[in-house]
Coordinates of C-alpha atoms and ligand atoms in Angstrom, one line a residue:
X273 CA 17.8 178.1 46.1
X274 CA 18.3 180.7 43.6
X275 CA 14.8 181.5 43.3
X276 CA 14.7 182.3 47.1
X277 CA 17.4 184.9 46.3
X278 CA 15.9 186.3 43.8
X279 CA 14.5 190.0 44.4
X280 CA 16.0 190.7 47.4
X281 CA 17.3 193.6 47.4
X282 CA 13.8 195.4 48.2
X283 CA 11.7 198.1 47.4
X284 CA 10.7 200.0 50.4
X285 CA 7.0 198.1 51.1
X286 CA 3.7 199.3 50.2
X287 CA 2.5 200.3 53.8
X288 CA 1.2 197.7 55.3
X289 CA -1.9 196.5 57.2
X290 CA -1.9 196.1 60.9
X291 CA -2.6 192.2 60.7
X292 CA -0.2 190.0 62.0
X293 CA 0.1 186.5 61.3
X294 CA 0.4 184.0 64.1
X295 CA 1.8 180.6 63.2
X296 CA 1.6 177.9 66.0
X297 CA 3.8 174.3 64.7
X298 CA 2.6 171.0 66.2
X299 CA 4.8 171.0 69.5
X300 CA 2.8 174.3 70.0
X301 CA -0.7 173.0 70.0
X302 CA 0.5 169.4 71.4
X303 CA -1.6 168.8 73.9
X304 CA -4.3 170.9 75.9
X305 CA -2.0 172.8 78.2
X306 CA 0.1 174.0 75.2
X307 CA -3.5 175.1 73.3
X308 CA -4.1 176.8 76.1
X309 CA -0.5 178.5 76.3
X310 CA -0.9 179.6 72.8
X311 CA -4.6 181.2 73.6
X312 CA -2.9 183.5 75.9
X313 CA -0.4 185.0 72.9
X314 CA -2.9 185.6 70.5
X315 CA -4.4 187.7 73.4
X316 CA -1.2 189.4 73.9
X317 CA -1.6 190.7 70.1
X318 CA -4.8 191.9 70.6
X319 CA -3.8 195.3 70.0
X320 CA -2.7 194.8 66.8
X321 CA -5.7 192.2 64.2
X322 CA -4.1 188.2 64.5
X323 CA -4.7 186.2 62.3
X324 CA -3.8 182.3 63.1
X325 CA -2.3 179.5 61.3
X326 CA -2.1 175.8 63.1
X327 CA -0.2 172.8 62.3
X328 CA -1.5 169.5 63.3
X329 CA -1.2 168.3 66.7
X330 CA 2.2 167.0 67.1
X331 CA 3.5 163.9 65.0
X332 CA -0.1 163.7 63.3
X333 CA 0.9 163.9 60.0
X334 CA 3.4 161.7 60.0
X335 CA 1.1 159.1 62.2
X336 CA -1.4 159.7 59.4
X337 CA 1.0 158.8 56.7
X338 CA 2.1 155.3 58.7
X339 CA -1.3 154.7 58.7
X340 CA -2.1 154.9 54.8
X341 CA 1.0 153.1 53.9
X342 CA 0.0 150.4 56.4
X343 CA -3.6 150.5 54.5
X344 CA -2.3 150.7 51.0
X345 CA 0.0 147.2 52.1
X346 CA -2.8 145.6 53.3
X347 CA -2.1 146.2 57.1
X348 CA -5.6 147.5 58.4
X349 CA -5.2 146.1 61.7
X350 CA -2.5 148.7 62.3
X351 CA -4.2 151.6 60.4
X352 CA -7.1 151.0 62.7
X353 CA -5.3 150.9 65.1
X354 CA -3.5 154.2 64.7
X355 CA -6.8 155.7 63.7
X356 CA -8.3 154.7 66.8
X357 CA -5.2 156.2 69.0
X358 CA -5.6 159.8 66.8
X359 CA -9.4 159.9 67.7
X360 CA -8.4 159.7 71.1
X361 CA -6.2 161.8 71.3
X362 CA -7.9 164.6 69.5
X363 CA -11.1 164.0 71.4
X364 CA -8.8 164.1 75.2
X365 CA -7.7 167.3 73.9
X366 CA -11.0 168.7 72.7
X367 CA -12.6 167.7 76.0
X368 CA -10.0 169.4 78.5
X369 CA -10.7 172.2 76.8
X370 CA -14.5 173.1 75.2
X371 CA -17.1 172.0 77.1
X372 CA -20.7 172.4 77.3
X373 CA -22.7 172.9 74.2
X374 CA -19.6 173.6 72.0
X375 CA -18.1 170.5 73.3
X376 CA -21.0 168.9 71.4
X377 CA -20.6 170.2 68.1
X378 CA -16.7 170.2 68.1
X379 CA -16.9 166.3 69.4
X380 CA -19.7 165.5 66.8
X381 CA -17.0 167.2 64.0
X382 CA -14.6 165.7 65.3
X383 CA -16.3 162.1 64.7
X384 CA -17.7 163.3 61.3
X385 CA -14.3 163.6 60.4
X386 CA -12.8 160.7 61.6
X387 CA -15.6 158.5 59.6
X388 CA -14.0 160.3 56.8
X389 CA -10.7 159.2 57.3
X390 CA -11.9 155.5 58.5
X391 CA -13.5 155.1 54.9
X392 CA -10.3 156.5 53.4
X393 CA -8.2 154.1 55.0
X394 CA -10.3 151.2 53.5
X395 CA -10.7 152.3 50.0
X396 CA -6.7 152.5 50.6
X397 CA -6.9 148.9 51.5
X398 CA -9.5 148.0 48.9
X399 CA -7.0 149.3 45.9
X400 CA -3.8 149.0 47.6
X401 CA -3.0 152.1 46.4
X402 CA -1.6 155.0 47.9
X403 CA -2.1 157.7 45.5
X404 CA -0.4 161.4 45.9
X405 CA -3.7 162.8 45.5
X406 CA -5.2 160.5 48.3
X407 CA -2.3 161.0 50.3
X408 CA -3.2 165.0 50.7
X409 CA -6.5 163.8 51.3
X410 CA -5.5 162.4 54.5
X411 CA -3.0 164.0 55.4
X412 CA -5.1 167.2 55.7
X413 CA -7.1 166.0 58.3
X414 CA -4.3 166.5 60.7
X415 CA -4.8 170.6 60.2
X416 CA -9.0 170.4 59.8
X417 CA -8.7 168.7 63.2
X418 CA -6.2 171.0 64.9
X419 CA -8.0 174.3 63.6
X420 CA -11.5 172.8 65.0
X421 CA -10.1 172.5 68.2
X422 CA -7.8 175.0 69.2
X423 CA -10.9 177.3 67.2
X424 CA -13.0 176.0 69.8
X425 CA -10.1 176.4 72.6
X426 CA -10.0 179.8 71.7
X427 CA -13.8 180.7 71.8
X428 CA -13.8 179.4 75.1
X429 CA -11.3 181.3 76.6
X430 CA -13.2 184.5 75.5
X431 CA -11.4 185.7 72.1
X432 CA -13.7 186.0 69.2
X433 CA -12.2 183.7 66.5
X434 CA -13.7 182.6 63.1
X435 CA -13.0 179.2 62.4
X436 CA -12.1 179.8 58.3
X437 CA -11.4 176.4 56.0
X438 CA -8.5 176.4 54.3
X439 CA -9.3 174.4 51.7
X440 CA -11.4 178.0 50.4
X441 CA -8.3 180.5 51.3
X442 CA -5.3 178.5 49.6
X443 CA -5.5 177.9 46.0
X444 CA -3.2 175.6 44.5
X445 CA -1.8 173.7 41.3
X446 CA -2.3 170.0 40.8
X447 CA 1.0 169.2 42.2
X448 CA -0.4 166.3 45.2
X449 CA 2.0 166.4 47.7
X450 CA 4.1 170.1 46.9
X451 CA 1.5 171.9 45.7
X452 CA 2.6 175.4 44.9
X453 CA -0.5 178.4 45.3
X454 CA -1.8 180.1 42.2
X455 CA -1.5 183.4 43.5
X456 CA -3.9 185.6 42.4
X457 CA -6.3 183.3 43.2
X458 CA -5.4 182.9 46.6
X459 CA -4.9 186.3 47.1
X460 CA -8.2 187.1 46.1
X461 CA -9.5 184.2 48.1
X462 CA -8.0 185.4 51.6
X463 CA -9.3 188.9 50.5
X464 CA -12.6 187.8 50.1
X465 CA -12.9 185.8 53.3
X466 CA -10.3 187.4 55.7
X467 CA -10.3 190.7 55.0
X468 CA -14.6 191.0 56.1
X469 CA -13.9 188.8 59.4
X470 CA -11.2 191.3 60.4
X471 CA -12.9 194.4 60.2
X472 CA -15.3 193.0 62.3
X473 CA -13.1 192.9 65.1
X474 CA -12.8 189.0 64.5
X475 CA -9.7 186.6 64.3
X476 CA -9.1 184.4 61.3
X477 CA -8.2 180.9 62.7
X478 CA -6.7 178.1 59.5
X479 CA -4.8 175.3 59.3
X480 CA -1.7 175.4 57.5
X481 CA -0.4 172.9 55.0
X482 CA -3.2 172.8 53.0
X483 CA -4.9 174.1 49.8
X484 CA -7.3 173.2 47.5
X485 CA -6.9 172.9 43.6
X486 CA -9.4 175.1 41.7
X487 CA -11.7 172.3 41.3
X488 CA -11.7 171.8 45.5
X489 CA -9.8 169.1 45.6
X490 CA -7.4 168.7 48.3
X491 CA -3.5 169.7 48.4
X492 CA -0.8 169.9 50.6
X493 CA 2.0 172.6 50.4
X494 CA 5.3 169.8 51.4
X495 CA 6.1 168.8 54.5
X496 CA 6.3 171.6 57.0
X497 CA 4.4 173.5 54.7
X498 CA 2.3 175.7 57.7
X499 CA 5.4 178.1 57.6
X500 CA 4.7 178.5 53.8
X501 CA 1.0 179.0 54.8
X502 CA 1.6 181.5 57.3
X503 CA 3.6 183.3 54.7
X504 CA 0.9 182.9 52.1
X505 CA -1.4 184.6 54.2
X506 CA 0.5 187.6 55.3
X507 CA 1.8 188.5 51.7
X508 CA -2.0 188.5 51.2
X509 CA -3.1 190.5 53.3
X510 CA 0.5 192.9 53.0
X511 CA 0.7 191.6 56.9
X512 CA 2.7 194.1 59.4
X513 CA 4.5 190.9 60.6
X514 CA 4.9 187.2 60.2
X515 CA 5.4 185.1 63.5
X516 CA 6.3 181.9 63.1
X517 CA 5.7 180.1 67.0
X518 CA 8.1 177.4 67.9
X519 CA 9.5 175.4 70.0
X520 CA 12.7 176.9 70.5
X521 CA 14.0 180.4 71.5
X522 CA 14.4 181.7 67.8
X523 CA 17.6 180.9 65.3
X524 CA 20.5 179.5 66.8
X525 CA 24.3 180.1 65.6
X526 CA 24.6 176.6 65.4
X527 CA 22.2 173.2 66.5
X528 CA 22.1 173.2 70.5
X529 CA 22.4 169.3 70.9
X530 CA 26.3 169.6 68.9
X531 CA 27.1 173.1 70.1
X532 CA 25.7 173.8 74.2
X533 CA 27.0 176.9 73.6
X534 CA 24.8 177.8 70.7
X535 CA 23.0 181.5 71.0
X536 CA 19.8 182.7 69.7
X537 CA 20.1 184.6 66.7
X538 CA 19.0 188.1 67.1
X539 CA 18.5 189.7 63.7
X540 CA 19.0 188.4 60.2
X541 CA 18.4 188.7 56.7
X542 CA 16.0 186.4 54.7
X543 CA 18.9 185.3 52.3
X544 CA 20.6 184.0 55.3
X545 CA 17.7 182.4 56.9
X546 CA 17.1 180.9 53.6
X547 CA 20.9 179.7 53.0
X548 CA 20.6 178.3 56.3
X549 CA 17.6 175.7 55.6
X550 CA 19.2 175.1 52.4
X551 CA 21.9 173.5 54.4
X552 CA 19.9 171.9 56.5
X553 CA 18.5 174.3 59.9
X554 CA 15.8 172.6 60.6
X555 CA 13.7 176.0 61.6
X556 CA 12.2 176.9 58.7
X557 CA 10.9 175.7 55.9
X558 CA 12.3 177.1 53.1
X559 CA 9.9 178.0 50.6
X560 CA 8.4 180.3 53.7
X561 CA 10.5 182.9 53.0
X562 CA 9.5 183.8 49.5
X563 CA 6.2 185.5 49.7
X564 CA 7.3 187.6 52.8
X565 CA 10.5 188.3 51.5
X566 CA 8.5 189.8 48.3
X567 CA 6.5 192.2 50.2
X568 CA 9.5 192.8 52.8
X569 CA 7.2 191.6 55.9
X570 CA 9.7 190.9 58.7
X571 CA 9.3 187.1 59.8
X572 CA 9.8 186.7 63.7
X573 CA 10.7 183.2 64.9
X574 CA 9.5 182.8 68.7
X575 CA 8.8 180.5 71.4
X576 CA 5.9 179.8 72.6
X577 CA 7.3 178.1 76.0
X578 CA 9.0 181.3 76.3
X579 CA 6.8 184.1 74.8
X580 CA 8.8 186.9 76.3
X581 CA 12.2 185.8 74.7
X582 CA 12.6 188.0 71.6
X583 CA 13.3 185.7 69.3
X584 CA 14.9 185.8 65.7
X585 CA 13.6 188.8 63.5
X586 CA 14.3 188.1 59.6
X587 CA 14.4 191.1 57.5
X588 CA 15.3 192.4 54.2
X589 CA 19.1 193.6 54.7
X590 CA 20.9 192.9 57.9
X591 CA 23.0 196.0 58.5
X592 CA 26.0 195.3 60.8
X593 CA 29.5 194.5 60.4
X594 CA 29.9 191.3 57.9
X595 CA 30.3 187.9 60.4
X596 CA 29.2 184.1 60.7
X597 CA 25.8 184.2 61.4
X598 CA 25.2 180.4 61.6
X599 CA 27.4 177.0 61.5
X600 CA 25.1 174.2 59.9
X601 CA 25.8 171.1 58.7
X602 CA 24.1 168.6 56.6
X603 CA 24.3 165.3 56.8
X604 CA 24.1 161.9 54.4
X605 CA 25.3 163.0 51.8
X606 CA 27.1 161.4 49.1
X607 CA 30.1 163.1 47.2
X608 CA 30.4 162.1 43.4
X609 CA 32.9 162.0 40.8
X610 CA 32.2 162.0 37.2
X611 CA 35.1 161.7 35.3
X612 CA 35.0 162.2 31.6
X613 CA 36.7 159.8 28.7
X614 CA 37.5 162.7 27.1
X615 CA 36.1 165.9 28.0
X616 CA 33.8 167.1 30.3
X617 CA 31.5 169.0 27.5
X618 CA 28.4 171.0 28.6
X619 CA 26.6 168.7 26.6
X620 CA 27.7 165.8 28.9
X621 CA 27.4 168.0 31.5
X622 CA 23.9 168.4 30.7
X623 CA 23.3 164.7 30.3
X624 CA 24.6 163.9 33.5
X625 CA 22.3 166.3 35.1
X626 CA 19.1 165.1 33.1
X627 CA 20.0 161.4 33.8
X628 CA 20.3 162.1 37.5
X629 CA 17.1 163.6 37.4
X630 CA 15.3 160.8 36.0
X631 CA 16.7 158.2 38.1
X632 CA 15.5 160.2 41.5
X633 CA 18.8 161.7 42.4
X634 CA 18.4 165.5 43.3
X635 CA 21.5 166.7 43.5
X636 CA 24.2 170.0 43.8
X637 CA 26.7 170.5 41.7
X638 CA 30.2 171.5 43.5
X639 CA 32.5 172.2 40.7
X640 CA 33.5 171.3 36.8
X641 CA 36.7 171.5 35.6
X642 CA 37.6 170.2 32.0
X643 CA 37.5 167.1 32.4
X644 CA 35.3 166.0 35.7
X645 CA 32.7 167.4 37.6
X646 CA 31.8 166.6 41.4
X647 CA 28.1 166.5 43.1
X648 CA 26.5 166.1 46.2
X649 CA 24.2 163.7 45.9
X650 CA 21.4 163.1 48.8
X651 CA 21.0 159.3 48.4
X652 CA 23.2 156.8 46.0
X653 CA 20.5 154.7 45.2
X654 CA 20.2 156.0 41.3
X655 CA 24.2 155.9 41.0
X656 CA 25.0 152.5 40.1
X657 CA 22.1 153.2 36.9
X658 CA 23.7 156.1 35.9
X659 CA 27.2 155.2 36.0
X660 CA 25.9 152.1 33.8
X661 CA 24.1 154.7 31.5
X662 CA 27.7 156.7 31.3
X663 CA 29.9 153.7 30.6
X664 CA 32.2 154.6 27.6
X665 CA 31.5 158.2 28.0
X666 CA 32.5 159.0 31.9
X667 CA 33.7 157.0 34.9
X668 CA 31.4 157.5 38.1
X669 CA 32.6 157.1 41.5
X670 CA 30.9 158.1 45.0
X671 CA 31.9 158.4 48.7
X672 CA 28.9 157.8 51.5
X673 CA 28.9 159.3 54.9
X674 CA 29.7 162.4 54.3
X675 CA 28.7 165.6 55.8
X676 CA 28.4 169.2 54.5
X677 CA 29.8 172.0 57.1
X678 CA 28.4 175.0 56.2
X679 CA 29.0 178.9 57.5
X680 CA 26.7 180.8 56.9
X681 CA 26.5 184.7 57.1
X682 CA 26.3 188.1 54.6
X683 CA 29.4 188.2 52.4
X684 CA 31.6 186.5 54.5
X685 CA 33.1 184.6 51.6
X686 CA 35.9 187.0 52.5
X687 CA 39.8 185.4 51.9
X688 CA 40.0 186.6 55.9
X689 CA 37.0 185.1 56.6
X690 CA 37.9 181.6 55.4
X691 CA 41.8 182.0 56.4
X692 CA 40.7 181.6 59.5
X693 CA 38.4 178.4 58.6
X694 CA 40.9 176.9 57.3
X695 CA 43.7 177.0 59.6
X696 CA 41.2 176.7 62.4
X697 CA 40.0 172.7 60.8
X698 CA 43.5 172.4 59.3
X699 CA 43.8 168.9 61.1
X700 CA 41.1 167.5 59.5
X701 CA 40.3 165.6 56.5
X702 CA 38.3 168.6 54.7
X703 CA 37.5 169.0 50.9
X704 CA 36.6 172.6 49.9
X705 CA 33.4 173.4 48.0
X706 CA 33.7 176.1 45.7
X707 CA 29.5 177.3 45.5
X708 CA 30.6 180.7 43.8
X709 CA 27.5 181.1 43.4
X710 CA 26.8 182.5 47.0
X711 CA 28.8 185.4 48.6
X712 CA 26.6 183.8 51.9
X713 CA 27.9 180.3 52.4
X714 CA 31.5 178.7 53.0
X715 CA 31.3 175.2 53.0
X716 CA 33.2 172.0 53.4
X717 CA 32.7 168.3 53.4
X718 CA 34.1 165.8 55.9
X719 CA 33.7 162.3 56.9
X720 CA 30.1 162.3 59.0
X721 CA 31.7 161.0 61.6
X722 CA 33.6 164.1 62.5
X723 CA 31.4 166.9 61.4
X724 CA 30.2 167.5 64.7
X725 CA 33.7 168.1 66.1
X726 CA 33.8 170.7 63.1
X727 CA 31.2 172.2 63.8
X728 CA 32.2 173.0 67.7
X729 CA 35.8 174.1 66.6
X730 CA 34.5 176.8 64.3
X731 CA 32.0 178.2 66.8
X732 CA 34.5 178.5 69.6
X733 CA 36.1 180.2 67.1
X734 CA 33.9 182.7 65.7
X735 CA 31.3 183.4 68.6
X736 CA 33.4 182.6 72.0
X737 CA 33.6 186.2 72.7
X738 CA 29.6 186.3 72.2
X739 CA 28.9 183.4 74.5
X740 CA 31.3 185.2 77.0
X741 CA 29.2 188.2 76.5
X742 CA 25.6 186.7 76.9
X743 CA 26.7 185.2 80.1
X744 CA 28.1 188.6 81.3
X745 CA 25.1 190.3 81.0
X746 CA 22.7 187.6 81.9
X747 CA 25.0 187.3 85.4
X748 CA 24.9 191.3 85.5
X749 CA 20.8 190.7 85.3
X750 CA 20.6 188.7 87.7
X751 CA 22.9 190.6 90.1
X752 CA 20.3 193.5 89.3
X753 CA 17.2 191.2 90.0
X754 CA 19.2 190.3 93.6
X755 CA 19.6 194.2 94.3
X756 CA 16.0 194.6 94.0
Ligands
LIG1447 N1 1.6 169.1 59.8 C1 2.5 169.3 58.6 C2 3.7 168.5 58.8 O1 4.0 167.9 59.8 C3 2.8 170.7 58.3 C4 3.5 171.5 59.4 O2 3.4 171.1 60.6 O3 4.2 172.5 59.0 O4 4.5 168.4 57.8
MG1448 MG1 7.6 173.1 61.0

């Protein structure tokens, strides 16, 4: 977390270019009609020079992971299977929408590729091994096929796109499955091969996710890693603006499906937007932020079922009176107590840490105090090792089912601020967390059970007068659009 933090307070930026960088997730290229959606915003940003970043079609990647685990257990009949319901899908999609000549070459891509991925899935079989490194291997193909097609999409419907390989832009560690990009590199990469295309009136068109070591062997950037692409891009190439295309109206104050009442986000700071996929919004990826928020590019989050909605802008510094931004909450997690014979020395503390590592536990730590020291733990399934690895030194005792409530919002770790937290939850069974490392975050944990209940207490209380104010002027609207 800290490293996201790190820097921000920002130089003013180096002015920037006029490119802006359009990323499109996988409910936004789903299906034909939502390619074809998406074709008309990058036309909308004509006037500026787009440059495009695509996720997979939706639930790809993780249909592509099914099917090399099902291969690497010995299961082809089902990774055929699913291999034979991607093709179909990809090649319905690529047929509503290129035809004639182009239709050609994307379908005879499109099979190319897929004979890739069918000889994959049996050398999977054949070693019943499911390697990291083989793992980005395939799971890349979900952005190669998505970028053919919504390249092609694109060409058709008159804009003049390059089609540019990833695998040659992002340049990456060795780290299979979370690779992280070897900057310069990369940088001088999307230099080389952007930069050319754009001044000749052209638009870049990648896949996210993926990367390339410097030997050209394939990577992946983590799970939801075409944020982090999009990012990539636009810190190198000093983009005007980042905008990351969902499937949602922008940021909400809190998840819609707890809190109906939940209102988009209008404006805030990187640090916040950060905090909050720390604790678990599941809008951004995290690492996104990082490149943009080193070069101070302003990150949009928008809607591409609703392109005129303004979205959420993340910036730099959020000027504006100190409030709750966002209520969050993160669920499944464990709460543990490590309680020392004696006392709880760094060099135990240390230990602890180290021996959680190793056994697979990634973990927070909440507080210390002389003799204990309490965690949040993500899954228990190390614990019983370690607290047989402790015995004689420290006690270790956990609590499942527990959920972290989380507010989140520009120095609100104000006395005032959690006064009223406080006495607003005061009926329920809440343990404080004391992160003093964040000015950003107040945060308690309660059974999982009641979390949600939390969570719509607190944003009665802090945004009521909001929601009562968004519905005034949206009536007031609508009175106007009557009149007319
Ligand atoms: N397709 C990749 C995933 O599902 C990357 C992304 O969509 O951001 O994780
Ligand atoms: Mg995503």
């Amino acid at each position: 977390m800290k490293e996201f933090l790190q820097g921000i307070e920002q130089k003013s930026r180096n002015a920037p270019s006029d490119v802006v960088v359009m990323k499109f997730g996988g409910t936004s290229v789903e299906n034909a009609a939502a390619i074809r959606r998406v074709a008309q915003i990058v036309r909308s940003r004509l006037g500026s020079r787009p440059v495009v970043v695509v996720s997979a079609l939706s639930k790809v990647t993780d249909r592509l992971l099914l099917m090399g685990k099902a291969a690497a257990r010995g299961d082809l009949e089902t990774a055929m299977q699913v291999l034979q319901e991607l093709r179909q899908r990809h090649q319905e999609v690529a047929l509503d929408l290129v035809h004639g000549a182009d239709h050609e070459r994307v379908q005879q891509s499109l099979t190319l590729d897929f004979e890739i991925v069918s000889e994959l899935i049996r050398g999977i079989a054949a070693v019943g091994e499911f390697s990291p490194r083989t793992q980005d291997s395939l799971l890349g193909f979900g952005e190669c096929l998505s970028s053919k097609i919504a390249s092609a999409a694109f060409i058709e419907n008159g804009l003049n796109v390059a089609l540019v390989d990833a695998h040659d832009c992002i340049v990456t560690d060795t780290a299979h499955t979370q690779a992280t990009p070897l900057w310069d590199q990369t940088n001088e990469h999307l230099a080389r091969l952007l930069t050319p295309l754009l001044e000749a009136g052209q638009i870049p068109l990648l896949g996210g996710f993926i990367g390339a070591t410097c030997d050209g062997i394939p990577t992946t950037l983590g799970r939801g890693g075409s944020d982090f692409s999009a990012a990539i891009v636009g810190a190198g190439l000093n983009a005007e603006r980042i905008e990351i295309w969902t499937d949602v109206d922008g940021i909400m104050t809190s998840d819609p499906n707890v809190c109906p009442d939940a209102l988009r986000i209008e404006r805030m700071s990187f640090a916040e937007a950060a905090e909050l996929a720390y604790f678990g919004a599941k809008v951004l990826h995290p690492a996104t932020l990082l490149p943009a928020m080193r070069q101070n590019i302003p990150v949009y989050v928008l809607n591409s079922r609703n392109p005129d909605c303004e979205g959420t802008e993340i910036v730099a510094q959020c000027n504006g009176a100190t409030r709750v931004k966002a209520i969050t909450v993160k669920r499944g997690v464990a709460v543990v107590d490590v309680e020392a014979v004696r006392r709880m020395e760094p060099e135990l503390l240390r230990e602890i840490c180290e021996m959680l590592g190793r056994h697979q536990c990634t973990f927070d730590l909440v507080s210390a105090s002389w003799s204990s020291a309490s965690l949040l733990v993500g899954s228990t399934l190390g614990l019983p090792a370690v607290a047989a690895e402790l015995k004689g030194l420290a006690s270790v005792r956990w609590e499942n089912h527990k959920a972290l409530v989380c507010l989140v919002g520009d120095k609100i770790r104000r006395p005032e601020i959690a006064g009223h937290v406080f006495k607003a939850i005061s009926h329920v069974d809440a343990r404080m967390i004391g992160q003093g490392a964040s000015e950003r975050n107040i945060s308690f944990l309660v059974d999982e059970s009641i979390a949600d209940e939390s969570v719509r207490v607190l944003h009665q209380l802090f945004f009521s007068s909001d929601v009562a104010a968004r519905a005034a002027s949206k009536a007031l609207c609508q009175a106007g659009e009557a009149w007319q």
